[in-house]
Amino acid sequence: MTSRAAAADRTAGPRPRRTLQLLADRDFGGLFWGKLVSIVGIWAFSVATAIAVFDATGSTLAVGVVAGAQFVPQLVLAPASGSWADRGDPRRQIVLGRILCLAGTGALAAWVHLAAPTGWTLAGGVLVGSLTVGLGFAVGGPAMQSVVPRLVTRDELPRAMGLNTAPMTVARVTGPVVGAALVAAVGPAAGIGVAALGQLVFLVLLGVVRIPAAAPRDRDTDYSIRAAWQHVRADKGLLLLLLVVTGVTFGAEPSITLAPALAADMGGGPALVGALTATFGGGAAAGLLVLSWFGRPERTVTMVAVGLGALTGGMALAAALGWVAAALTGFAIAGAGFTIGLTSLSTAVLLRVPEHLRGRVMAFWMICFVGFRPVASALVGTVSDAASARWAIAATVVVTAVATAAVVRYRALVRR
C-alpha cells in the first residue's frame, strides 16, 4: 500500500479508532512504542549521569549544568529543525535525531565502562554526552511532533495527542527508577547504556512505520523560520496558545524542582520526595484516561481550560496547606491537569496550523515547553531559597491562574 493510499484509508474510516486500536496500529503504534522505550531510556540516562557526576565531584552545580545541557541545543536549534521538517523528509530527520541520541548515550556508556573516569574528567565527558543527546532531540523533535496528524484522522487527533504525551508521562515515573536501580546494582555505565538500548529499539520500530507523504510543496510557499513567526504573530489566538504552553511549564516545575524542599518543610525525607513525584505522575496517567473519554476536536479548548484549572487548583492546595495528605492530593490533581492541559494545547495548535507550517510551529512549541524549563526551575528555586517551597509553589499558581484566565477569554472569543 502506498503512503497516499494509507492516508486515504485513514480519512475514509467510518468511525474514529479507540485507544487500543491506535496502539496496535502499525504506524501510530510503532511510533508510540518506540517513543516510550526511547524516553524511558533518556530519563534513566538523566538520573544515572546525575548520580555519577555528584559522586565524582560533590557539586550540585555540576549536576545542574550537565542536566541543563540537554536543553541548550533544543532552545537554539529547534526553529531551524522545524523548518527542515516542513520542507524535507521527516522520517530521515527523526532517524538522524535518534542516531545522535544513540551516539551520545552509547559512546558515553562505553567510555565510562572502559576508562572508568573520575572527578571533573567524568563530569566533562557527561557534559559532552548530554549535549549530543540534546542535539538529537533538537534535530528530531519537531519532525516527530509534526507527523502525528498524518497518522490519524482529524477525529482521532485528540486521542492520538493524548497517547503521544503518554510516553513522557510513563517515562517520568519509571525512567528514574530504572536508572537509579541500574547504577546501584551494576554501575553508572549500565544506567547510561540502557538509554542507548532504548534509542536502538526506537530505530528498529521506526523502520516499520509508514509516514504518509505531505501535500505537494508549493514553490511559492515561504518555508523560512521568519514566515512561520510572522504567521504566529498575525494569528493572535495561536500566539496565545503558545504562551499558555509556557504557563504549563511553570505550573509543572514544582513536581521536579520543589519536591525535595517541600518534603523537607513537612518533615519528610527521600521517601516523601518519591511519593510526591510518583503522585504527580499517577495523576498525569489519570489525565490521559480523562482525555480518552472526553477528548473531541470541538472540545479541545474547553479541555485546555479544564486542565489548567486543575493544575492551578492542585498546586494551590499543596501551597496553602502544610499537610502531607493535602500535598499528595494537590500533586495528583495537578498531574492530571498537566496532562489534560498540555495535550489539549498541542491538539489545539495542530488543528489551528496549516500543514506546511506544522514543523516550524511545533518547534516554537518545544521552545515554550522545553526551552523555558531552565528559566522556570531557576525562578522557583530562587523563590524557594529566599522564602519557602510553599511560596515558590504559590508563585507558579499565579502564573497558571493567569494562563487559565487567558484560555477562558480565548474560548469565549472562539465561540462568537
CSV table of C-alpha atoms in Angstrom, one decimal, residues 70-404:
chain,number,residue,atom,x,y,z
A,70,GLN,CA,20.2,18.6,27.2
A,71,PHE,CA,18.0,21.7,26.7
A,72,VAL,CA,20.5,24.1,25.2
A,73,PRO,CA,20.5,22.6,21.7
A,74,GLN,CA,16.7,22.5,21.7
A,75,LEU,CA,16.5,26.1,22.6
A,76,VAL,CA,18.9,27.2,19.9
A,77,LEU,CA,18.3,24.8,17.0
A,78,ALA,CA,14.6,23.9,17.3
A,79,PRO,CA,13.3,26.6,14.8
A,80,ALA,CA,15.8,25.6,12.1
A,81,SER,CA,14.9,21.9,12.7
A,82,GLY,CA,11.2,22.8,12.4
A,83,SER,CA,11.9,24.5,9.0
A,84,TRP,CA,13.7,21.3,7.9
A,85,ALA,CA,10.7,19.2,9.0
A,86,ASP,CA,8.3,21.3,6.8
A,87,ARG,CA,10.5,21.2,3.7
A,88,GLY,CA,12.3,17.9,4.0
A,89,ASP,CA,11.8,14.2,4.8
A,90,PRO,CA,10.5,13.9,8.5
A,91,ARG,CA,11.4,10.2,8.7
A,92,ARG,CA,15.0,10.9,7.8
A,93,GLN,CA,15.1,13.7,10.3
A,94,ILE,CA,13.7,11.5,13.1
A,95,VAL,CA,16.2,8.8,12.3
A,96,LEU,CA,19.1,11.3,12.4
A,97,GLY,CA,17.9,12.6,15.7
A,98,ARG,CA,17.8,9.1,17.2
A,99,ILE,CA,21.2,8.3,15.8
A,100,LEU,CA,22.6,11.3,17.6
A,101,CYS,CA,21.0,10.3,20.8
A,102,LEU,CA,22.3,6.7,20.3
A,103,ALA,CA,25.8,8.1,19.7
A,104,GLY,CA,25.7,10.4,22.8
A,105,THR,CA,24.5,7.7,25.2
A,106,GLY,CA,26.3,4.7,23.7
A,107,ALA,CA,29.7,6.4,23.4
A,108,LEU,CA,29.4,7.8,26.9
A,109,ALA,CA,28.4,4.4,28.4
A,110,ALA,CA,31.4,2.7,26.7
A,111,TRP,CA,33.8,5.3,27.8
A,112,VAL,CA,32.6,5.2,31.4
A,113,HIS,CA,32.8,1.4,31.5
A,114,LEU,CA,36.2,1.1,29.8
A,115,ALA,CA,38.1,4.1,31.0
A,116,ALA,CA,36.5,4.4,34.5
A,117,PRO,CA,37.0,8.2,34.6
A,118,THR,CA,36.7,10.1,37.9
A,119,GLY,CA,36.3,13.6,39.2
A,120,TRP,CA,35.8,16.5,36.8
A,121,THR,CA,37.0,14.4,33.8
A,122,LEU,CA,33.9,12.3,34.2
A,123,ALA,CA,31.8,15.5,34.5
A,124,GLY,CA,33.3,16.8,31.3
A,125,GLY,CA,32.5,13.6,29.4
A,126,VAL,CA,28.9,13.6,30.7
A,127,LEU,CA,28.6,17.2,29.6
A,128,VAL,CA,29.6,16.2,26.0
A,129,GLY,CA,27.2,13.3,26.0
A,130,SER,CA,24.3,15.4,27.3
A,131,LEU,CA,24.9,18.0,24.7
A,132,THR,CA,24.8,15.3,22.0
A,133,VAL,CA,21.6,13.9,23.3
A,134,GLY,CA,20.1,17.3,23.4
A,135,LEU,CA,21.2,17.9,19.8
A,136,GLY,CA,19.4,14.6,18.8
A,137,PHE,CA,16.2,15.9,20.4
A,138,ALA,CA,16.6,19.3,18.7
A,139,VAL,CA,17.0,17.6,15.3
A,140,GLY,CA,14.2,15.1,15.5
A,141,GLY,CA,11.7,16.6,17.9
A,142,PRO,CA,9.8,19.0,15.7
A,143,ALA,CA,9.5,16.3,12.9
A,144,MET,CA,8.2,13.7,15.4
A,145,GLN,CA,5.6,16.1,16.7
A,146,SER,CA,4.5,17.3,13.2
A,147,VAL,CA,3.9,13.8,11.7
A,148,VAL,CA,1.3,12.7,14.3
A,149,PRO,CA,-1.6,14.3,12.4
A,150,ARG,CA,-0.6,12.4,9.2
A,151,LEU,CA,-1.0,9.0,11.0
A,152,VAL,CA,-4.6,9.6,12.3
A,153,THR,CA,-7.8,11.2,11.2
A,154,ARG,CA,-9.0,14.6,12.4
A,155,ASP,CA,-11.5,13.0,14.8
A,156,GLU,CA,-8.8,10.7,16.2
A,157,LEU,CA,-6.3,13.6,16.8
A,158,PRO,CA,-7.3,14.4,20.4
A,159,ARG,CA,-7.0,10.8,21.5
A,160,ALA,CA,-3.8,10.4,19.5
A,161,MET,CA,-2.2,13.5,21.1
A,162,GLY,CA,-3.1,12.2,24.5
A,163,LEU,CA,-1.3,8.9,23.7
A,164,ASN,CA,1.5,11.0,22.2
A,165,THR,CA,2.0,12.5,25.7
A,166,ALA,CA,1.8,9.2,27.5
A,167,PRO,CA,5.4,8.1,26.8
A,168,MET,CA,6.7,11.2,28.5
A,169,THR,CA,4.3,10.6,31.5
A,170,VAL,CA,5.2,7.0,31.9
A,171,ALA,CA,8.9,7.6,31.4
A,172,ARG,CA,8.9,10.3,34.1
A,173,VAL,CA,7.8,7.8,36.6
A,174,THR,CA,9.7,4.6,35.5
A,175,GLY,CA,12.8,6.0,33.9
A,176,PRO,CA,14.4,7.4,37.1
A,177,VAL,CA,13.7,4.1,38.9
A,178,VAL,CA,15.4,2.1,36.2
A,179,GLY,CA,18.4,4.4,36.1
A,180,ALA,CA,18.9,4.5,39.9
A,181,ALA,CA,18.4,0.8,40.2
A,182,LEU,CA,21.0,0.0,37.5
A,183,VAL,CA,23.5,2.4,39.0
A,184,ALA,CA,23.1,0.8,42.4
A,185,ALA,CA,23.2,-2.8,41.1
A,186,VAL,CA,25.8,-2.6,38.3
A,187,GLY,CA,27.2,0.9,38.0
A,188,PRO,CA,26.7,4.2,36.1
A,189,ALA,CA,27.7,2.7,32.7
A,190,ALA,CA,24.7,0.4,32.9
A,191,GLY,CA,22.3,3.2,33.7
A,192,ILE,CA,23.7,5.2,30.8
A,193,GLY,CA,23.8,2.2,28.4
A,194,VAL,CA,20.1,1.4,28.8
A,195,ALA,CA,19.4,4.7,27.2
A,196,ALA,CA,21.5,3.7,24.2
A,197,LEU,CA,19.5,0.4,24.0
A,198,GLY,CA,16.2,2.5,24.0
A,199,GLN,CA,17.3,4.5,21.0
A,200,LEU,CA,18.3,1.4,19.1
A,201,VAL,CA,14.9,-0.2,19.8
A,202,PHE,CA,13.2,3.0,18.5
A,203,LEU,CA,15.2,2.9,15.3
A,204,VAL,CA,14.1,-0.7,14.7
A,205,LEU,CA,10.4,0.1,15.3
A,206,LEU,CA,10.6,3.2,13.2
A,207,GLY,CA,11.7,1.0,10.3
A,208,VAL,CA,8.1,-0.4,10.0
A,209,VAL,CA,6.2,2.9,10.4
A,210,ARG,CA,4.7,4.3,7.2
A,211,ILE,CA,4.5,8.1,7.3
A,212,PRO,CA,2.1,9.4,4.6
A,213,ALA,CA,3.6,11.9,2.2
A,214,ALA,CA,2.8,15.5,2.8
A,215,ALA,CA,0.8,17.6,0.4
A,216,PRO,CA,2.9,18.6,-2.7
A,217,ARG,CA,5.1,21.6,-1.9
A,218,ASP,CA,4.1,24.9,-3.5
A,219,ARG,CA,7.1,26.7,-5.0
A,220,ASP,CA,5.5,30.0,-4.0
A,221,THR,CA,5.3,29.0,-0.3
A,222,ASP,CA,7.9,30.5,2.1
A,223,TYR,CA,9.4,27.8,4.3
A,224,SER,CA,11.6,30.1,6.3
A,225,ILE,CA,11.5,30.5,10.1
A,226,ARG,CA,10.7,34.1,9.6
A,227,ALA,CA,7.5,33.2,7.6
A,228,ALA,CA,6.4,30.9,10.4
A,229,TRP,CA,7.0,33.5,13.1
A,230,GLN,CA,5.1,36.1,11.0
A,231,HIS,CA,2.1,33.7,10.8
A,232,VAL,CA,2.2,33.2,14.6
A,233,ARG,CA,2.3,36.9,15.3
A,234,ALA,CA,-0.6,37.5,12.9
A,235,ASP,CA,-2.7,34.8,14.5
A,236,LYS,CA,-3.2,36.1,18.0
A,237,GLY,CA,-5.1,33.0,19.1
A,238,LEU,CA,-2.1,30.8,18.1
A,239,LEU,CA,0.3,33.1,19.8
A,240,LEU,CA,-1.8,33.0,23.0
A,241,LEU,CA,-1.8,29.2,22.9
A,242,LEU,CA,2.0,29.0,22.7
A,243,LEU,CA,2.3,31.5,25.6
A,244,VAL,CA,0.0,29.3,27.6
A,245,VAL,CA,2.3,26.4,27.0
A,246,THR,CA,5.0,28.4,28.9
A,247,GLY,CA,2.5,28.7,31.7
A,248,VAL,CA,2.1,24.9,31.9
A,249,THR,CA,5.9,24.6,32.1
A,250,PHE,CA,5.9,26.9,35.2
A,251,GLY,CA,2.9,25.1,36.7
A,252,ALA,CA,4.5,21.6,36.5
A,253,GLU,CA,8.0,22.7,37.7
A,254,PRO,CA,7.3,22.2,41.4
A,255,SER,CA,6.8,18.4,40.8
A,256,ILE,CA,10.5,18.2,40.0
A,257,THR,CA,12.4,21.2,41.4
A,258,LEU,CA,10.5,21.8,44.6
A,259,ALA,CA,9.6,18.3,45.7
A,260,PRO,CA,12.7,17.8,47.9
A,261,ALA,CA,12.3,21.2,49.6
A,262,LEU,CA,8.5,20.8,50.1
A,263,ALA,CA,9.1,17.3,51.6
A,264,ALA,CA,11.7,18.8,54.0
A,265,ASP,CA,9.4,21.6,55.0
A,266,MET,CA,6.8,18.9,56.0
A,267,GLY,CA,9.4,16.9,57.9
A,268,GLY,CA,9.8,14.2,55.3
A,269,GLY,CA,12.8,12.7,53.5
A,270,PRO,CA,13.5,10.9,50.3
A,271,ALA,CA,10.5,8.6,50.7
A,272,LEU,CA,8.2,11.6,50.7
A,273,VAL,CA,10.0,13.2,47.7
A,274,GLY,CA,9.4,10.0,45.8
A,275,ALA,CA,5.8,9.9,46.9
A,276,LEU,CA,5.2,13.4,45.7
A,277,THR,CA,6.8,12.8,42.3
A,278,ALA,CA,5.0,9.5,41.8
A,279,THR,CA,1.7,11.0,42.8
A,280,PHE,CA,2.1,13.7,40.2
A,281,GLY,CA,2.9,11.0,37.7
A,282,GLY,CA,-0.1,9.0,38.7
A,283,GLY,CA,-2.3,12.0,38.3
A,284,ALA,CA,-0.9,12.6,34.9
A,285,ALA,CA,-1.8,9.0,33.9
A,286,ALA,CA,-5.3,9.6,35.1
A,287,GLY,CA,-5.5,12.7,33.0
A,288,LEU,CA,-4.8,10.5,29.9
A,289,LEU,CA,-7.8,8.4,30.8
A,290,VAL,CA,-10.0,11.6,31.1
A,291,LEU,CA,-8.8,12.7,27.6
A,292,SER,CA,-9.5,9.3,26.1
A,293,TRP,CA,-13.1,9.6,27.4
A,294,PHE,CA,-13.9,13.2,26.7
A,295,GLY,CA,-11.4,14.3,24.0
A,296,ARG,CA,-13.1,15.6,20.9
A,297,PRO,CA,-11.8,18.2,18.4
A,298,GLU,CA,-14.7,20.5,19.3
A,299,ARG,CA,-13.9,20.2,23.0
A,300,THR,CA,-10.2,20.9,22.7
A,301,VAL,CA,-10.2,24.5,24.0
A,302,THR,CA,-12.6,23.5,26.8
A,303,MET,CA,-10.2,20.7,27.9
A,304,VAL,CA,-7.3,23.2,27.9
A,305,ALA,CA,-9.2,25.3,30.4
A,306,VAL,CA,-10.2,22.3,32.4
A,307,GLY,CA,-6.5,21.1,32.5
A,308,LEU,CA,-5.1,24.4,33.5
A,309,GLY,CA,-7.8,24.9,36.1
A,310,ALA,CA,-6.9,21.5,37.7
A,311,LEU,CA,-3.1,22.3,37.5
A,312,THR,CA,-3.8,25.7,39.3
A,313,GLY,CA,-6.1,24.2,41.9
A,314,GLY,CA,-3.9,21.3,42.7
A,315,MET,CA,-0.8,23.3,43.2
A,316,ALA,CA,-2.8,25.9,45.2
A,317,LEU,CA,-3.9,23.1,47.6
A,318,ALA,CA,-0.3,22.0,48.0
A,319,ALA,CA,0.8,25.5,48.7
A,320,ALA,CA,-2.0,26.6,51.0
A,321,LEU,CA,-1.9,23.6,53.4
A,322,GLY,CA,1.2,22.2,55.0
A,323,TRP,CA,-0.1,18.7,55.4
A,324,VAL,CA,1.3,15.7,53.7
A,325,ALA,CA,-2.1,14.4,52.6
A,326,ALA,CA,-3.0,17.8,51.1
A,327,ALA,CA,0.3,18.0,49.3
A,328,LEU,CA,-0.2,14.5,47.8
A,329,THR,CA,-3.7,15.2,46.8
A,330,GLY,CA,-2.8,18.5,45.3
A,331,PHE,CA,0.1,17.0,43.3
A,332,ALA,CA,-2.3,14.3,42.0
A,333,ILE,CA,-4.8,16.8,40.8
A,334,ALA,CA,-2.1,19.0,39.3
A,335,GLY,CA,-0.6,16.0,37.5
A,336,ALA,CA,-4.0,15.2,35.9
A,337,GLY,CA,-4.4,18.9,34.9
A,338,PHE,CA,-0.8,19.0,33.5
A,339,THR,CA,-1.6,16.1,31.1
A,340,ILE,CA,-5.0,17.3,30.1
A,341,GLY,CA,-3.8,20.9,29.6
A,342,LEU,CA,-0.6,20.2,27.7
A,343,THR,CA,-2.1,17.5,25.5
A,344,SER,CA,-5.1,19.6,24.6
A,345,LEU,CA,-2.8,22.6,23.9
A,346,SER,CA,-0.8,20.5,21.5
A,347,THR,CA,-4.0,19.4,19.7
A,348,ALA,CA,-5.3,23.0,19.6
A,349,VAL,CA,-2.1,24.2,18.0
A,350,LEU,CA,-2.0,21.4,15.4
A,351,LEU,CA,-5.7,21.9,14.5
A,352,ARG,CA,-5.1,25.6,14.0
A,353,VAL,CA,-1.9,25.5,11.9
A,354,PRO,CA,-1.7,24.7,8.2
A,355,GLU,CA,0.2,21.5,7.3
A,356,HIS,CA,3.1,23.3,5.7
A,357,LEU,CA,3.8,25.2,8.9
A,358,ARG,CA,3.4,22.4,11.5
A,359,GLY,CA,7.1,21.6,11.8
A,360,ARG,CA,8.2,25.2,12.5
A,361,VAL,CA,5.3,26.0,14.8
A,362,MET,CA,5.8,22.8,16.8
A,363,ALA,CA,9.5,23.9,17.1
A,364,PHE,CA,8.2,27.1,18.7
A,365,TRP,CA,6.0,24.8,20.9
A,366,MET,CA,9.1,22.9,22.0
A,367,ILE,CA,10.9,26.2,22.9
A,368,CYS,CA,8.0,27.2,25.0
A,369,PHE,CA,7.7,23.9,26.8
A,370,VAL,CA,11.3,22.6,27.0
A,371,GLY,CA,13.3,25.8,26.4
A,372,PHE,CA,11.8,27.7,29.3
A,373,ARG,CA,12.3,24.8,31.8
A,374,PRO,CA,15.7,26.1,32.9
A,375,VAL,CA,14.2,29.5,33.4
A,376,ALA,CA,11.3,28.1,35.4
A,377,SER,CA,13.5,26.0,37.6
A,378,ALA,CA,15.8,28.9,38.3
A,379,LEU,CA,13.0,31.2,39.3
A,380,VAL,CA,11.1,28.8,41.5
A,381,GLY,CA,14.4,27.7,43.1
A,382,THR,CA,15.3,31.3,43.9
A,383,VAL,CA,11.9,32.0,45.5
A,384,SER,CA,12.2,28.8,47.5
A,385,ASP,CA,15.6,29.7,48.8
A,386,ALA,CA,14.5,33.2,49.7
A,387,ALA,CA,11.2,32.3,51.3
A,388,SER,CA,10.0,28.7,51.2
A,389,ALA,CA,8.9,25.9,48.9
A,390,ARG,CA,5.2,26.7,49.5
A,391,TRP,CA,5.7,30.4,48.5
A,392,ALA,CA,7.5,29.2,45.4
A,393,ILE,CA,4.6,26.9,44.5
A,394,ALA,CA,2.3,29.9,45.1
A,395,ALA,CA,4.2,31.9,42.6
A,396,THR,CA,3.6,29.2,39.9
A,397,VAL,CA,-0.1,29.2,40.8
A,398,VAL,CA,-0.2,32.9,39.9
A,399,VAL,CA,1.3,32.1,36.5
A,400,THR,CA,-1.1,29.2,35.8
A,401,ALA,CA,-4.1,31.2,37.0
A,402,VAL,CA,-3.3,34.0,34.5
A,403,ALA,CA,-2.9,31.4,31.8
A,404,THR,CA,-6.3,29.8,32.7
